[in-house]
CSV table of N, CA and C in Angstrom, one decimal:
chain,number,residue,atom,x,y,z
A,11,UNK,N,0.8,-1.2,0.0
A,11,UNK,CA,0.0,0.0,0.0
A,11,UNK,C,0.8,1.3,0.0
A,12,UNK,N,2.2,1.4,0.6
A,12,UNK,CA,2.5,2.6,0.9
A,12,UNK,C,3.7,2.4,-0.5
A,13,UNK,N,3.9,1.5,-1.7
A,13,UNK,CA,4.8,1.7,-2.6
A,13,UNK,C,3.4,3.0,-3.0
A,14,UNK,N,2.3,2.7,-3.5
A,14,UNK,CA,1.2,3.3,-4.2
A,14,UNK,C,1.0,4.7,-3.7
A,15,UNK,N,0.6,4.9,-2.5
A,15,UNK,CA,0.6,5.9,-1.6
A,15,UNK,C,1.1,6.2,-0.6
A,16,UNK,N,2.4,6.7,-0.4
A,16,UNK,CA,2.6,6.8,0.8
A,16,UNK,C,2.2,7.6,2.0
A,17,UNK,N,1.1,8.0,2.4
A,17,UNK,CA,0.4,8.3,3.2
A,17,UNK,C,-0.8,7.5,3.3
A,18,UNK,N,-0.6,6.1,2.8
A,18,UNK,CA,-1.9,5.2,3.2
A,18,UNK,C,-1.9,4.9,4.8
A,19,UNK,N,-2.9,5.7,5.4
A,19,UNK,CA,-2.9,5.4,6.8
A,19,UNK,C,-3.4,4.2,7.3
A,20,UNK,N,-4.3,3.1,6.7
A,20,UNK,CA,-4.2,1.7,7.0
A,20,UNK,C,-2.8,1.2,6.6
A,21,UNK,N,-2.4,1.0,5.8
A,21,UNK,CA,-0.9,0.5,5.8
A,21,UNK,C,0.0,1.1,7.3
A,22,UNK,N,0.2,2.4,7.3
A,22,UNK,CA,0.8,2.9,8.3
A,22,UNK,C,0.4,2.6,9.4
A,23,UNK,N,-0.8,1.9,9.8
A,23,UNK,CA,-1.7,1.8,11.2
A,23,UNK,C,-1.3,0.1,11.1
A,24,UNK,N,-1.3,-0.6,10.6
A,24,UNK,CA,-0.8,-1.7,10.4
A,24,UNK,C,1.0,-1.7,10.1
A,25,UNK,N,1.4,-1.7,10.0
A,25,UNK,CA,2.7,-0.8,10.2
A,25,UNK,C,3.0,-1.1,11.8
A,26,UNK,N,2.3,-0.3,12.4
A,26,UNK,CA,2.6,0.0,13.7
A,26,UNK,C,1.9,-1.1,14.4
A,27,UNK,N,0.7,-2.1,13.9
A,27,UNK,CA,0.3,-2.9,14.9
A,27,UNK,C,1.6,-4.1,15.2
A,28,UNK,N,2.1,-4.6,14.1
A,28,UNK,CA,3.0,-5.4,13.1
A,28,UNK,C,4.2,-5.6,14.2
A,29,UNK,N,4.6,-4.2,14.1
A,29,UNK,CA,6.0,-3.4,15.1
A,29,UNK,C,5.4,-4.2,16.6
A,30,UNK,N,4.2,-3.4,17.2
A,30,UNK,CA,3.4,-3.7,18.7
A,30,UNK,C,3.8,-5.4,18.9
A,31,UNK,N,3.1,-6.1,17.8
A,31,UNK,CA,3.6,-7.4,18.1
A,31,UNK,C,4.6,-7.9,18.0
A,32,UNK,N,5.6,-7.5,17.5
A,32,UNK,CA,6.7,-7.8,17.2
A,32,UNK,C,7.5,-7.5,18.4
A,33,UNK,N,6.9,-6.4,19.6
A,33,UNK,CA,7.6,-6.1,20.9
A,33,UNK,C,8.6,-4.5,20.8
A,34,UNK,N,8.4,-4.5,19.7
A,34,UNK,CA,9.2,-2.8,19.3
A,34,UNK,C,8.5,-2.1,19.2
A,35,UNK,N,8.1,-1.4,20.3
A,35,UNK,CA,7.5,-0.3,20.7
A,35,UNK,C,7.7,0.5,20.5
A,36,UNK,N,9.4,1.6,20.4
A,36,UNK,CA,10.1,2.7,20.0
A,36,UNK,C,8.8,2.3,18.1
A,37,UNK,N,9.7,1.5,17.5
A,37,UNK,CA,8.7,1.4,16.0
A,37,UNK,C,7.1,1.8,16.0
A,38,UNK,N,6.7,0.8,16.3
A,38,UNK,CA,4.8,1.1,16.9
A,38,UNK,C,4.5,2.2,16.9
A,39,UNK,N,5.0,3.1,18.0
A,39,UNK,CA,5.0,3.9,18.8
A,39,UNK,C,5.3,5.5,17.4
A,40,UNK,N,6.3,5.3,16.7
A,40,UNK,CA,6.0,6.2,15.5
A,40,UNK,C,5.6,6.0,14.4
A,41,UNK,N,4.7,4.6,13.9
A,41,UNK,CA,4.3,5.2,13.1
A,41,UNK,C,3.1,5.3,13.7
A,42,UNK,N,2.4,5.2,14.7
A,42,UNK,CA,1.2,5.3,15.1
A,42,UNK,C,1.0,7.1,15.0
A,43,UNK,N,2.3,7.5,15.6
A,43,UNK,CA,2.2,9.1,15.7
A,43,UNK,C,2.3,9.5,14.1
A,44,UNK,N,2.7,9.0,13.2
A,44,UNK,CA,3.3,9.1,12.0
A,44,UNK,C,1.3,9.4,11.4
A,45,UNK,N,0.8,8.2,11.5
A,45,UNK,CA,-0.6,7.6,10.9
A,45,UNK,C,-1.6,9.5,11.5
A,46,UNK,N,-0.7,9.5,12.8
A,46,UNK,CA,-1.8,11.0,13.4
A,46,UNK,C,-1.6,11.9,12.3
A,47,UNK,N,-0.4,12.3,12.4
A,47,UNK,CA,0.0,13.5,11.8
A,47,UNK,C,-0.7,13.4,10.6
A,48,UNK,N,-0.2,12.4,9.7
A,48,UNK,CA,-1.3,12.6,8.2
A,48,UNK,C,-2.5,12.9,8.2
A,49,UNK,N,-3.2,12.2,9.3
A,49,UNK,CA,-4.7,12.2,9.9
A,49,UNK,C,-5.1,13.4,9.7
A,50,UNK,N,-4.1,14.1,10.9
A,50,UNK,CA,-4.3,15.4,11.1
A,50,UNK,C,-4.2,16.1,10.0
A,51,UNK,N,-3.3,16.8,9.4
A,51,UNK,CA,-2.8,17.3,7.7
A,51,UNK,C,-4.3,17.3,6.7
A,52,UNK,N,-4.4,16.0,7.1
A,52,UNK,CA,-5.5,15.8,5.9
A,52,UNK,C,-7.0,16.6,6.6
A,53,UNK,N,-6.9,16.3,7.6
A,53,UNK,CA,-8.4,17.1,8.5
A,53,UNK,C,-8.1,18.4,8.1
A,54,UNK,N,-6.7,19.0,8.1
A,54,UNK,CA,-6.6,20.7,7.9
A,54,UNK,C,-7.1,21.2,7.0
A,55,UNK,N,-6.5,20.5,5.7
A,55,UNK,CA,-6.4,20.9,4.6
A,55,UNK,C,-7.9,20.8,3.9
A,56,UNK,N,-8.3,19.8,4.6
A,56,UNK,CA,-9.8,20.1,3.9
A,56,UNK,C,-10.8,20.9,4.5
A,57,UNK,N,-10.3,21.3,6.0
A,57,UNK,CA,-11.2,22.4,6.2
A,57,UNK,C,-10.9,23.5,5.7
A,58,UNK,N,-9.6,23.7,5.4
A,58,UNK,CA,-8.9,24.7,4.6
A,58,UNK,C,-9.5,25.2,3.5
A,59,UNK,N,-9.3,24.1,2.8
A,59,UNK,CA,-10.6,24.4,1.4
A,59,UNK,C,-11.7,24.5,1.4
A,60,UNK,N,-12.5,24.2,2.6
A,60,UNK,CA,-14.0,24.4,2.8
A,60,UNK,C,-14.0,26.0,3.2
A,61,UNK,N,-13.2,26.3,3.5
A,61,UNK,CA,-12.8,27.5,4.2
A,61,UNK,C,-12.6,28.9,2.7
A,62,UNK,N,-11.7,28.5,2.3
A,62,UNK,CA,-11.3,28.8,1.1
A,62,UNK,C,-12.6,28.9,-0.3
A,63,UNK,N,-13.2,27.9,-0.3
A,63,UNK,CA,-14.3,27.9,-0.9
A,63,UNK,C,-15.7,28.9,-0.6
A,64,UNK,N,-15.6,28.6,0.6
A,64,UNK,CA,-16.8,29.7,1.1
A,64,UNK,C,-16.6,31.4,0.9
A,65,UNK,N,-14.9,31.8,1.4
A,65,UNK,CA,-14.3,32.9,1.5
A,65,UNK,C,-14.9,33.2,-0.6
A,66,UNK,N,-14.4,32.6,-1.2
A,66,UNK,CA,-14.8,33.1,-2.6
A,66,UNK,C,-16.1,33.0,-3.2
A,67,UNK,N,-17.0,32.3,-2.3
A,67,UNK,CA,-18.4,32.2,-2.5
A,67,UNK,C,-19.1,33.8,-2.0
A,68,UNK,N,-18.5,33.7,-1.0
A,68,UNK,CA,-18.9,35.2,0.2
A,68,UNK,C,-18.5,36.1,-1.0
A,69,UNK,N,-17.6,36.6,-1.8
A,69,UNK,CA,-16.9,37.2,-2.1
A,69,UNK,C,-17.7,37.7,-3.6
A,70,UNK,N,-18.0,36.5,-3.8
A,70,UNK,CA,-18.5,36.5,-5.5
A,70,UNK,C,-19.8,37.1,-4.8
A,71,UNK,N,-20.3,36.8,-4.0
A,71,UNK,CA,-22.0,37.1,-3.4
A,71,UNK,C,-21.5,39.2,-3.1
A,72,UNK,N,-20.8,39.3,-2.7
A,72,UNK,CA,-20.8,40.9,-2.5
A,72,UNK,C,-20.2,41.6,-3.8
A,73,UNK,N,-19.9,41.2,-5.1
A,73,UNK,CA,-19.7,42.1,-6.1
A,73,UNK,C,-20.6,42.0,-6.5
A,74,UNK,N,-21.8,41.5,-6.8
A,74,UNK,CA,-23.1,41.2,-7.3
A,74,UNK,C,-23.9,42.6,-7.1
């Protein structure tokens, strides 16, 4: 999954379970934080654009 995409957060979440069982924790332990961060990124950026989209809606609505 992650040759394809590397921000595939099931691969990366699995990733980290893989490590968990395997007893390497230090491993686990980042990509689990790794899997957040993209999580996160990707929550921003699309409120970003939701954001962004409205701003130019608002915008188009007051030169009217």
């Amino acid at each position: 999954g992650l040759k394809v995409n590397d921000v595939h957060i099931p691969s990366i979440l699995e990733l980290s379970r893989v490590f968990d069982r395997l007893g390497n924790k230090e491993q686990s332990n980042y990509y689990k934080k790794m899997a957040e961060s993209i999580r996160n990124r990707m929550v921003n950026q699309k409120i970003e654009m939701e954001i962004r989209r409205n701003l130019r809606t608002s915008m188009a609505h007051r030169a009217i």
